[in-house]
């Protein structure tokens, strides 16, 4: 099927192109749908489109599937004949064809062939330190980080509805070029991020972001997780960045694969990145970790609280309050550090200790019992020595203080629900 961009310019798969005296076919299947096309060859293809258009003919550009190469060349031709920017032309092509699977590697060489100047990435406002693009603005970390960045940086953080990274990298690429972005903070995740399906979606989101980083020489800041160490079996393991990854479970494996993909892009294309391995983050505005809120609900009703005891003891977590996680991200953004950093409190707290702290804070009559689990807990505590020495970061909020904040917020919400009959 031919998809018409204008009344005289269209694209299609070669098999769908109709041989007709009034339709001129431009075949671009000899181009590669990746890096490697020469500027001279691209210029010739664009001229092959423009010349018959100037003669009043209808032109259809064809590749194997009518998805990427044909639409990329169409955008180049449209920019020239309509005297519009290449970015505007790409937008018009995507809108007319509903095709977003255009390779930004192909668009890049066409942009150069049109001698479309690279956008000025210089920040002209001396009070704004960096030009940052943030994905995942509506998530727990995103909603907490955005106000901090807005005070001293030029920040772009579109809603999910305005940027669908699953469809491909082209829209993000255009935004990055138009706004002169120098740093991408990639926080976007599937809403349910621990499922098998989410593994593929998470990698696809990251792959599209990495392609844009490679194309525009933009630094990537990516939050990973302590769960890349979750396969270890110990009673108390202090994890430094030098500890080999050993994930267990879908989420840990997903984060490990994401880290591997980022490192691969660094080795192949030289992108700059910082991977932040966070211990479990908790705080107001999130319902995770789930066990905290389960304990709270039980304690309010003076009900029995059940914790787990694994084959290597009670599970121990290094719980990091959201404010400390945000301060870590801000520090990373504002320094030139490249590589891995572990973030946590360097202090482990067992789930039983969390339950007892909640009971004490609420003055609850709940008692804590244990259930034996025939498995091993990782019991990971983060060694933050590198973060302290390299970027001057350290946590400030102790578990007791963090839980007090959680309990206050939870009780206010609970009382409102109780008064409303819920």
PDB file of C-alpha atoms in Angstrom, residues 138-416:
ATOM      1  CA  UNK A 138       5.577  10.633  36.554  1.00  0.00           C
ATOM      2  CA  UNK A 139       7.320   7.872  38.526  1.00  0.00           C
ATOM      3  CA  UNK A 140       8.327   7.957  42.184  1.00  0.00           C
ATOM      4  CA  UNK A 141      11.889   9.128  41.487  1.00  0.00           C
ATOM      5  CA  UNK A 142      10.891  11.391  38.592  1.00  0.00           C
ATOM      6  CA  UNK A 143       8.306  13.386  40.544  1.00  0.00           C
ATOM      7  CA  UNK A 144      10.822  13.875  43.358  1.00  0.00           C
ATOM      8  CA  UNK A 145      13.777  14.776  41.112  1.00  0.00           C
ATOM      9  CA  UNK A 146      12.062  17.200  38.724  1.00  0.00           C
ATOM     10  CA  UNK A 147      11.629  20.114  41.198  1.00  0.00           C
ATOM     11  CA  UNK A 148      15.331  19.979  42.084  1.00  0.00           C
ATOM     12  CA  UNK A 149      16.464  20.059  38.459  1.00  0.00           C
ATOM     13  CA  UNK A 150      14.110  22.878  37.502  1.00  0.00           C
ATOM     14  CA  UNK A 151      15.781  25.257  39.933  1.00  0.00           C
ATOM     15  CA  UNK A 152      19.199  25.304  38.259  1.00  0.00           C
ATOM     16  CA  UNK A 153      19.047  23.402  34.973  1.00  0.00           C
ATOM     17  CA  UNK A 154      17.259  23.571  31.649  1.00  0.00           C
ATOM     18  CA  UNK A 155      15.012  20.520  31.940  1.00  0.00           C
ATOM     19  CA  UNK A 156      12.723  18.782  29.438  1.00  0.00           C
ATOM     20  CA  UNK A 157      10.500  16.057  30.833  1.00  0.00           C
ATOM     21  CA  UNK A 158       7.514  15.274  28.583  1.00  0.00           C
ATOM     22  CA  UNK A 159       4.584  13.198  29.766  1.00  0.00           C
ATOM     23  CA  UNK A 160       4.389   9.567  28.664  1.00  0.00           C
ATOM     24  CA  UNK A 161       1.551  10.459  26.264  1.00  0.00           C
ATOM     25  CA  UNK A 162       3.797  12.924  24.393  1.00  0.00           C
ATOM     26  CA  UNK A 163       6.771  10.603  23.966  1.00  0.00           C
ATOM     27  CA  UNK A 164       6.253   6.915  23.268  1.00  0.00           C
ATOM     28  CA  UNK A 165       9.723   5.390  23.464  1.00  0.00           C
ATOM     29  CA  UNK A 166       8.383   1.935  22.686  1.00  0.00           C
ATOM     30  CA  UNK A 167       7.630   3.044  19.103  1.00  0.00           C
ATOM     31  CA  UNK A 168      11.209   4.024  18.355  1.00  0.00           C
ATOM     32  CA  UNK A 169      13.891   6.667  18.987  1.00  0.00           C
ATOM     33  CA  UNK A 170      12.994   9.212  16.286  1.00  0.00           C
ATOM     34  CA  UNK A 171      10.758  11.468  18.396  1.00  0.00           C
ATOM     35  CA  UNK A 172      13.307  11.566  21.221  1.00  0.00           C
ATOM     36  CA  UNK A 173      16.094  12.241  18.714  1.00  0.00           C
ATOM     37  CA  UNK A 174      14.230  15.230  17.290  1.00  0.00           C
ATOM     38  CA  UNK A 175      13.560  16.644  20.760  1.00  0.00           C
ATOM     39  CA  UNK A 176      17.201  16.211  21.814  1.00  0.00           C
ATOM     40  CA  UNK A 177      18.418  18.007  18.687  1.00  0.00           C
ATOM     41  CA  UNK A 178      15.882  20.820  18.926  1.00  0.00           C
ATOM     42  CA  UNK A 179      16.596  21.526  22.591  1.00  0.00           C
ATOM     43  CA  UNK A 180      20.378  21.070  22.545  1.00  0.00           C
ATOM     44  CA  UNK A 181      20.322  18.354  25.216  1.00  0.00           C
ATOM     45  CA  UNK A 182      23.636  17.287  26.760  1.00  0.00           C
ATOM     46  CA  UNK A 183      22.387  14.776  29.374  1.00  0.00           C
ATOM     47  CA  UNK A 184      19.593  12.179  29.436  1.00  0.00           C
ATOM     48  CA  UNK A 185      18.349  10.902  32.787  1.00  0.00           C
ATOM     49  CA  UNK A 186      16.508   7.707  31.881  1.00  0.00           C
ATOM     50  CA  UNK A 187      13.995   6.837  34.600  1.00  0.00           C
ATOM     51  CA  UNK A 188      11.195   5.380  32.466  1.00  0.00           C
ATOM     52  CA  UNK A 189      10.122   1.826  33.242  1.00  0.00           C
ATOM     53  CA  UNK A 190       7.085  -0.297  32.434  1.00  0.00           C
ATOM     54  CA  UNK A 191       4.380   0.293  35.045  1.00  0.00           C
ATOM     55  CA  UNK A 192       4.720  -3.326  36.191  1.00  0.00           C
ATOM     56  CA  UNK A 193       8.466  -3.791  35.903  1.00  0.00           C
ATOM     57  CA  UNK A 194       9.059  -7.213  37.474  1.00  0.00           C
ATOM     58  CA  UNK A 195       7.277  -9.392  34.896  1.00  0.00           C
ATOM     59  CA  UNK A 196       8.860 -11.374  32.067  1.00  0.00           C
ATOM     60  CA  UNK A 197       7.121  -9.100  29.559  1.00  0.00           C
ATOM     61  CA  UNK A 198       8.593  -6.046  31.273  1.00  0.00           C
ATOM     62  CA  UNK A 199      12.130  -7.370  30.695  1.00  0.00           C
ATOM     63  CA  UNK A 200      11.770  -7.004  26.931  1.00  0.00           C
ATOM     64  CA  UNK A 201      10.016  -3.641  27.195  1.00  0.00           C
ATOM     65  CA  UNK A 202      12.659  -2.266  29.566  1.00  0.00           C
ATOM     66  CA  UNK A 203      15.473  -3.254  27.213  1.00  0.00           C
ATOM     67  CA  UNK A 204      13.629  -1.764  24.240  1.00  0.00           C
ATOM     68  CA  UNK A 205      13.146   1.555  26.056  1.00  0.00           C
ATOM     69  CA  UNK A 206      16.839   1.646  26.936  1.00  0.00           C
ATOM     70  CA  UNK A 207      17.958   0.643  23.429  1.00  0.00           C
ATOM     71  CA  UNK A 208      16.051   3.564  21.903  1.00  0.00           C
ATOM     72  CA  UNK A 209      17.545   5.979  24.453  1.00  0.00           C
ATOM     73  CA  UNK A 210      21.046   4.633  23.831  1.00  0.00           C
ATOM     74  CA  UNK A 211      20.657   5.107  20.076  1.00  0.00           C
ATOM     75  CA  UNK A 212      19.839   8.762  20.690  1.00  0.00           C
ATOM     76  CA  UNK A 213      22.795   9.137  23.073  1.00  0.00           C
ATOM     77  CA  UNK A 214      25.105   7.639  20.458  1.00  0.00           C
ATOM     78  CA  UNK A 215      23.738   9.816  17.653  1.00  0.00           C
ATOM     79  CA  UNK A 216      23.949  13.068  19.626  1.00  0.00           C
ATOM     80  CA  UNK A 217      26.961  12.359  21.869  1.00  0.00           C
ATOM     81  CA  UNK A 218      24.773  12.805  24.933  1.00  0.00           C
ATOM     82  CA  UNK A 219      25.667  11.535  28.403  1.00  0.00           C
ATOM     83  CA  UNK A 220      23.359   8.890  29.897  1.00  0.00           C
ATOM     84  CA  UNK A 221      22.496   8.682  33.589  1.00  0.00           C
ATOM     85  CA  UNK A 222      20.757   5.417  34.429  1.00  0.00           C
ATOM     86  CA  UNK A 223      19.466   4.134  37.802  1.00  0.00           C
ATOM     87  CA  UNK A 224      20.147   0.445  38.234  1.00  0.00           C
ATOM     88  CA  UNK A 225      19.577  -1.600  41.361  1.00  0.00           C
ATOM     89  CA  UNK A 226      21.196  -3.529  44.181  1.00  0.00           C
ATOM     90  CA  UNK A 227      19.409  -6.529  42.688  1.00  0.00           C
ATOM     91  CA  UNK A 228      22.280  -7.089  40.254  1.00  0.00           C
ATOM     92  CA  UNK A 229      23.869  -8.716  43.358  1.00  0.00           C
ATOM     93  CA  UNK A 230      20.735 -10.578  44.471  1.00  0.00           C
ATOM     94  CA  UNK A 231      22.011 -14.090  43.682  1.00  0.00           C
ATOM     95  CA  UNK A 232      24.554 -14.058  46.513  1.00  0.00           C
ATOM     96  CA  UNK A 233      23.837 -16.100  49.656  1.00  0.00           C
ATOM     97  CA  UNK A 234      25.299 -14.503  52.737  1.00  0.00           C
ATOM     98  CA  UNK A 235      24.253 -13.298  56.145  1.00  0.00           C
ATOM     99  CA  UNK A 236      25.611  -9.812  55.478  1.00  0.00           C
ATOM    100  CA  UNK A 237      27.389  -8.833  52.255  1.00  0.00           C
ATOM    101  CA  UNK A 238      28.909  -5.371  51.799  1.00  0.00           C
ATOM    102  CA  UNK A 239      28.765  -4.811  48.036  1.00  0.00           C
ATOM    103  CA  UNK A 240      31.309  -2.523  46.382  1.00  0.00           C
ATOM    104  CA  UNK A 241      31.323  -1.694  42.675  1.00  0.00           C
ATOM    105  CA  UNK A 242      34.097  -4.259  42.159  1.00  0.00           C
ATOM    106  CA  UNK A 243      31.825  -7.109  43.294  1.00  0.00           C
ATOM    107  CA  UNK A 244      30.841  -9.128  40.193  1.00  0.00           C
ATOM    108  CA  UNK A 245      27.166  -8.922  39.271  1.00  0.00           C
ATOM    109  CA  UNK A 246      25.191 -12.024  40.208  1.00  0.00           C
ATOM    110  CA  UNK A 247      21.483 -11.372  39.695  1.00  0.00           C
ATOM    111  CA  UNK A 248      18.603 -13.600  40.703  1.00  0.00           C
ATOM    112  CA  UNK A 249      15.022 -13.114  39.562  1.00  0.00           C
ATOM    113  CA  UNK A 250      13.486 -11.255  36.642  1.00  0.00           C
ATOM    114  CA  UNK A 251      14.074  -7.710  37.888  1.00  0.00           C
ATOM    115  CA  UNK A 252      17.699  -8.304  38.854  1.00  0.00           C
ATOM    116  CA  UNK A 253      18.347 -10.041  35.534  1.00  0.00           C
ATOM    117  CA  UNK A 254      16.702  -7.148  33.684  1.00  0.00           C
ATOM    118  CA  UNK A 255      18.912  -4.579  35.370  1.00  0.00           C
ATOM    119  CA  UNK A 256      21.982  -6.704  34.672  1.00  0.00           C
ATOM    120  CA  UNK A 257      21.096  -6.902  30.974  1.00  0.00           C
ATOM    121  CA  UNK A 258      20.509  -3.144  30.876  1.00  0.00           C
ATOM    122  CA  UNK A 259      23.924  -2.494  32.416  1.00  0.00           C
ATOM    123  CA  UNK A 260      25.502  -4.870  29.894  1.00  0.00           C
ATOM    124  CA  UNK A 261      23.839  -3.050  26.987  1.00  0.00           C
ATOM    125  CA  UNK A 262      25.062   0.322  28.254  1.00  0.00           C
ATOM    126  CA  UNK A 263      28.633  -0.974  28.585  1.00  0.00           C
ATOM    127  CA  UNK A 264      28.409  -2.398  25.063  1.00  0.00           C
ATOM    128  CA  UNK A 265      27.454   1.029  23.695  1.00  0.00           C
ATOM    129  CA  UNK A 266      30.355   2.586  25.548  1.00  0.00           C
ATOM    130  CA  UNK A 267      32.801   0.100  24.048  1.00  0.00           C
ATOM    131  CA  UNK A 268      31.397   0.382  20.515  1.00  0.00           C
ATOM    132  CA  UNK A 269      30.516   4.073  20.317  1.00  0.00           C
ATOM    133  CA  UNK A 270      32.227   5.758  23.263  1.00  0.00           C
ATOM    134  CA  UNK A 271      29.117   7.118  24.969  1.00  0.00           C
ATOM    135  CA  UNK A 272      29.515   8.602  28.441  1.00  0.00           C
ATOM    136  CA  UNK A 273      27.384   7.088  31.181  1.00  0.00           C
ATOM    137  CA  UNK A 274      26.838   6.831  34.909  1.00  0.00           C
ATOM    138  CA  UNK A 275      25.070   3.772  36.302  1.00  0.00           C
ATOM    139  CA  UNK A 276      23.710   4.268  39.816  1.00  0.00           C
ATOM    140  CA  UNK A 277      23.121   1.033  41.709  1.00  0.00           C
ATOM    141  CA  UNK A 278      20.566   2.017  44.326  1.00  0.00           C
ATOM    142  CA  UNK A 279      19.657  -0.019  47.369  1.00  0.00           C
ATOM    143  CA  UNK A 280      15.858  -0.264  47.929  1.00  0.00           C
ATOM    144  CA  UNK A 281      14.378   3.251  47.865  1.00  0.00           C
ATOM    145  CA  UNK A 282      11.445   4.097  50.110  1.00  0.00           C
ATOM    146  CA  UNK A 283       9.614   7.245  51.130  1.00  0.00           C
ATOM    147  CA  UNK A 284       6.430   9.275  50.895  1.00  0.00           C
ATOM    148  CA  UNK A 285       4.800   8.960  47.491  1.00  0.00           C
ATOM    149  CA  UNK A 286       5.623   5.287  46.976  1.00  0.00           C
ATOM    150  CA  UNK A 287       4.045   2.038  48.107  1.00  0.00           C
ATOM    151  CA  UNK A 288       7.354   0.168  47.974  1.00  0.00           C
ATOM    152  CA  UNK A 289       8.818  -1.827  49.546  1.00  0.00           C
ATOM    153  CA  UNK A 290       5.432  -3.484  50.014  1.00  0.00           C
ATOM    154  CA  UNK A 291       6.300  -5.129  53.321  1.00  0.00           C
ATOM    155  CA  UNK A 292       6.599  -1.754  55.076  1.00  0.00           C
ATOM    156  CA  UNK A 293       3.003  -0.879  54.292  1.00  0.00           C
ATOM    157  CA  UNK A 294       1.817  -4.385  55.101  1.00  0.00           C
ATOM    158  CA  UNK A 295       3.433  -4.063  58.540  1.00  0.00           C
ATOM    159  CA  UNK A 296       1.899  -0.610  59.024  1.00  0.00           C
ATOM    160  CA  UNK A 297      -1.600  -1.808  58.263  1.00  0.00           C
ATOM    161  CA  UNK A 298      -1.206  -4.737  60.647  1.00  0.00           C
ATOM    162  CA  UNK A 299       0.251  -2.554  63.410  1.00  0.00           C
ATOM    163  CA  UNK A 300      -2.554   0.003  63.213  1.00  0.00           C
ATOM    164  CA  UNK A 301      -5.042  -2.815  63.853  1.00  0.00           C
ATOM    165  CA  UNK A 302      -2.851  -4.430  66.533  1.00  0.00           C
ATOM    166  CA  UNK A 303      -2.776  -7.536  64.357  1.00  0.00           C
ATOM    167  CA  UNK A 304      -0.065 -10.174  64.226  1.00  0.00           C
ATOM    168  CA  UNK A 305       2.832  -9.303  61.888  1.00  0.00           C
ATOM    169  CA  UNK A 306       4.519 -12.147  60.014  1.00  0.00           C
ATOM    170  CA  UNK A 307       8.103 -11.788  58.829  1.00  0.00           C
ATOM    171  CA  UNK A 308      10.223 -14.340  57.026  1.00  0.00           C
ATOM    172  CA  UNK A 309      13.268 -16.250  58.136  1.00  0.00           C
ATOM    173  CA  UNK A 310      15.404 -17.672  55.342  1.00  0.00           C
ATOM    174  CA  UNK A 311      17.933 -20.476  55.447  1.00  0.00           C
ATOM    175  CA  UNK A 312      20.693 -17.893  55.978  1.00  0.00           C
ATOM    176  CA  UNK A 313      18.806 -15.811  58.556  1.00  0.00           C
ATOM    177  CA  UNK A 314      16.420 -12.889  58.596  1.00  0.00           C
ATOM    178  CA  UNK A 315      16.431 -10.871  55.337  1.00  0.00           C
ATOM    179  CA  UNK A 316      18.473  -7.700  55.653  1.00  0.00           C
ATOM    180  CA  UNK A 317      17.943  -4.629  53.472  1.00  0.00           C
ATOM    181  CA  UNK A 318      19.865  -1.395  53.052  1.00  0.00           C
ATOM    182  CA  UNK A 319      16.864   0.967  52.932  1.00  0.00           C
ATOM    183  CA  UNK A 320      17.585   4.341  51.277  1.00  0.00           C
ATOM    184  CA  UNK A 321      15.198   7.247  51.807  1.00  0.00           C
ATOM    185  CA  UNK A 322      14.009   9.025  48.663  1.00  0.00           C
ATOM    186  CA  UNK A 323      15.590  12.372  49.615  1.00  0.00           C
ATOM    187  CA  UNK A 324      19.013  10.724  49.799  1.00  0.00           C
ATOM    188  CA  UNK A 325      18.460   9.017  46.445  1.00  0.00           C
ATOM    189  CA  UNK A 326      17.566  12.371  44.875  1.00  0.00           C
ATOM    190  CA  UNK A 327      20.652  14.042  46.343  1.00  0.00           C
ATOM    191  CA  UNK A 328      22.737  11.237  44.781  1.00  0.00           C
ATOM    192  CA  UNK A 329      21.201  11.831  41.358  1.00  0.00           C
ATOM    193  CA  UNK A 330      21.737  15.585  41.609  1.00  0.00           C
ATOM    194  CA  UNK A 331      25.384  15.069  42.602  1.00  0.00           C
ATOM    195  CA  UNK A 332      25.951  12.724  39.649  1.00  0.00           C
ATOM    196  CA  UNK A 333      24.303  15.124  37.202  1.00  0.00           C
ATOM    197  CA  UNK A 334      26.437  18.027  38.374  1.00  0.00           C
ATOM    198  CA  UNK A 335      29.795  16.218  38.268  1.00  0.00           C
ATOM    199  CA  UNK A 336      31.831  14.773  35.417  1.00  0.00           C
ATOM    200  CA  UNK A 337      32.047  11.299  36.911  1.00  0.00           C
ATOM    201  CA  UNK A 338      31.798   8.376  34.445  1.00  0.00           C
ATOM    202  CA  UNK A 339      31.159   4.757  35.427  1.00  0.00           C
ATOM    203  CA  UNK A 340      29.420   2.874  38.234  1.00  0.00           C
ATOM    204  CA  UNK A 341      28.446   4.083  41.689  1.00  0.00           C
ATOM    205  CA  UNK A 342      26.719   2.213  44.530  1.00  0.00           C
ATOM    206  CA  UNK A 343      24.270   4.119  46.720  1.00  0.00           C
ATOM    207  CA  UNK A 344      22.779   3.121  50.053  1.00  0.00           C
ATOM    208  CA  UNK A 345      23.237   3.782  53.753  1.00  0.00           C
ATOM    209  CA  UNK A 346      25.912   1.095  54.266  1.00  0.00           C
ATOM    210  CA  UNK A 347      23.716  -0.149  57.110  1.00  0.00           C
ATOM    211  CA  UNK A 348      21.511  -3.218  57.019  1.00  0.00           C
ATOM    212  CA  UNK A 349      18.117  -3.466  58.698  1.00  0.00           C
ATOM    213  CA  UNK A 350      16.222  -6.747  58.923  1.00  0.00           C
ATOM    214  CA  UNK A 351      12.522  -6.898  58.141  1.00  0.00           C
ATOM    215  CA  UNK A 352      11.958  -7.979  61.756  1.00  0.00           C
ATOM    216  CA  UNK A 353      13.702  -4.825  62.971  1.00  0.00           C
ATOM    217  CA  UNK A 354      11.510  -2.729  60.642  1.00  0.00           C
ATOM    218  CA  UNK A 355       8.400  -4.373  62.114  1.00  0.00           C
ATOM    219  CA  UNK A 356       9.590  -3.674  65.657  1.00  0.00           C
ATOM    220  CA  UNK A 357      10.366  -0.028  64.851  1.00  0.00           C
ATOM    221  CA  UNK A 358       6.869   0.430  63.403  1.00  0.00           C
ATOM    222  CA  UNK A 359       5.243  -1.195  66.436  1.00  0.00           C
ATOM    223  CA  UNK A 360       7.238   1.059  68.784  1.00  0.00           C
ATOM    224  CA  UNK A 361       6.464   4.237  66.826  1.00  0.00           C
ATOM    225  CA  UNK A 362       2.732   3.498  66.741  1.00  0.00           C
ATOM    226  CA  UNK A 363       2.513   2.163  70.285  1.00  0.00           C
ATOM    227  CA  UNK A 364       0.917  -0.932  68.739  1.00  0.00           C
ATOM    228  CA  UNK A 365       0.103  -4.159  70.545  1.00  0.00           C
ATOM    229  CA  UNK A 366       1.066  -6.245  67.528  1.00  0.00           C
ATOM    230  CA  UNK A 367       3.441  -9.155  67.991  1.00  0.00           C
ATOM    231  CA  UNK A 368       5.954 -10.378  65.415  1.00  0.00           C
ATOM    232  CA  UNK A 369       6.097 -13.998  64.320  1.00  0.00           C
ATOM    233  CA  UNK A 370       8.342 -15.671  61.773  1.00  0.00           C
ATOM    234  CA  UNK A 371       7.698 -17.991  58.884  1.00  0.00           C
ATOM    235  CA  UNK A 372      10.459 -20.309  57.729  1.00  0.00           C
ATOM    236  CA  UNK A 373      11.339 -19.917  54.026  1.00  0.00           C
ATOM    237  CA  UNK A 374      13.278 -22.677  52.262  1.00  0.00           C
ATOM    238  CA  UNK A 375      15.421 -20.352  50.230  1.00  0.00           C
ATOM    239  CA  UNK A 376      18.280 -17.904  50.681  1.00  0.00           C
ATOM    240  CA  UNK A 377      18.065 -14.123  51.105  1.00  0.00           C
ATOM    241  CA  UNK A 378      20.779 -11.976  49.460  1.00  0.00           C
ATOM    242  CA  UNK A 379      21.237  -9.636  52.484  1.00  0.00           C
ATOM    243  CA  UNK A 380      23.014  -6.960  50.464  1.00  0.00           C
ATOM    244  CA  UNK A 381      24.345  -3.750  52.006  1.00  0.00           C
ATOM    245  CA  UNK A 382      25.894  -1.160  49.723  1.00  0.00           C
ATOM    246  CA  UNK A 383      29.492  -0.044  50.149  1.00  0.00           C
ATOM    247  CA  UNK A 384      29.302   3.679  49.294  1.00  0.00           C
ATOM    248  CA  UNK A 385      33.002   4.464  49.695  1.00  0.00           C
ATOM    249  CA  UNK A 386      33.405   5.380  46.028  1.00  0.00           C
ATOM    250  CA  UNK A 387      30.379   7.706  46.042  1.00  0.00           C
ATOM    251  CA  UNK A 388      31.692   9.457  49.144  1.00  0.00           C
ATOM    252  CA  UNK A 389      35.208   9.960  47.780  1.00  0.00           C
ATOM    253  CA  UNK A 390      34.454  10.595  44.082  1.00  0.00           C
ATOM    254  CA  UNK A 391      31.430  12.898  44.236  1.00  0.00           C
ATOM    255  CA  UNK A 392      31.214  13.839  47.924  1.00  0.00           C
ATOM    256  CA  UNK A 393      27.837  12.176  48.542  1.00  0.00           C
ATOM    257  CA  UNK A 394      26.646  10.653  51.776  1.00  0.00           C
ATOM    258  CA  UNK A 395      23.192   9.714  53.109  1.00  0.00           C
ATOM    259  CA  UNK A 396      21.615  11.826  55.834  1.00  0.00           C
ATOM    260  CA  UNK A 397      18.390  10.096  56.836  1.00  0.00           C
ATOM    261  CA  UNK A 398      18.522   7.172  59.239  1.00  0.00           C
ATOM    262  CA  UNK A 399      15.975   4.347  58.993  1.00  0.00           C
ATOM    263  CA  UNK A 400      14.215   5.553  62.163  1.00  0.00           C
ATOM    264  CA  UNK A 401      13.699   9.028  60.675  1.00  0.00           C
ATOM    265  CA  UNK A 402      12.576   7.675  57.328  1.00  0.00           C
ATOM    266  CA  UNK A 403      10.046   5.348  58.916  1.00  0.00           C
ATOM    267  CA  UNK A 404       8.673   8.214  61.007  1.00  0.00           C
ATOM    268  CA  UNK A 405       7.977  10.141  57.790  1.00  0.00           C
ATOM    269  CA  UNK A 406       6.292   7.085  56.254  1.00  0.00           C
ATOM    270  CA  UNK A 407       4.208   6.422  59.354  1.00  0.00           C
ATOM    271  CA  UNK A 408       3.027  10.037  59.603  1.00  0.00           C
ATOM    272  CA  UNK A 409       1.936  10.082  55.988  1.00  0.00           C
ATOM    273  CA  UNK A 410       0.320   6.658  56.192  1.00  0.00           C
ATOM    274  CA  UNK A 411      -1.633   7.542  59.323  1.00  0.00           C
ATOM    275  CA  UNK A 412      -2.952  10.774  57.801  1.00  0.00           C
ATOM    276  CA  UNK A 413      -4.123   8.860  54.760  1.00  0.00           C
ATOM    277  CA  UNK A 414      -5.614   6.118  56.923  1.00  0.00           C
ATOM    278  CA  UNK A 415      -7.539   8.615  59.074  1.00  0.00           C
ATOM    279  CA  UNK A 416      -8.971  10.343  55.984  1.00  0.00           C
TER     280      UNK A 416
END
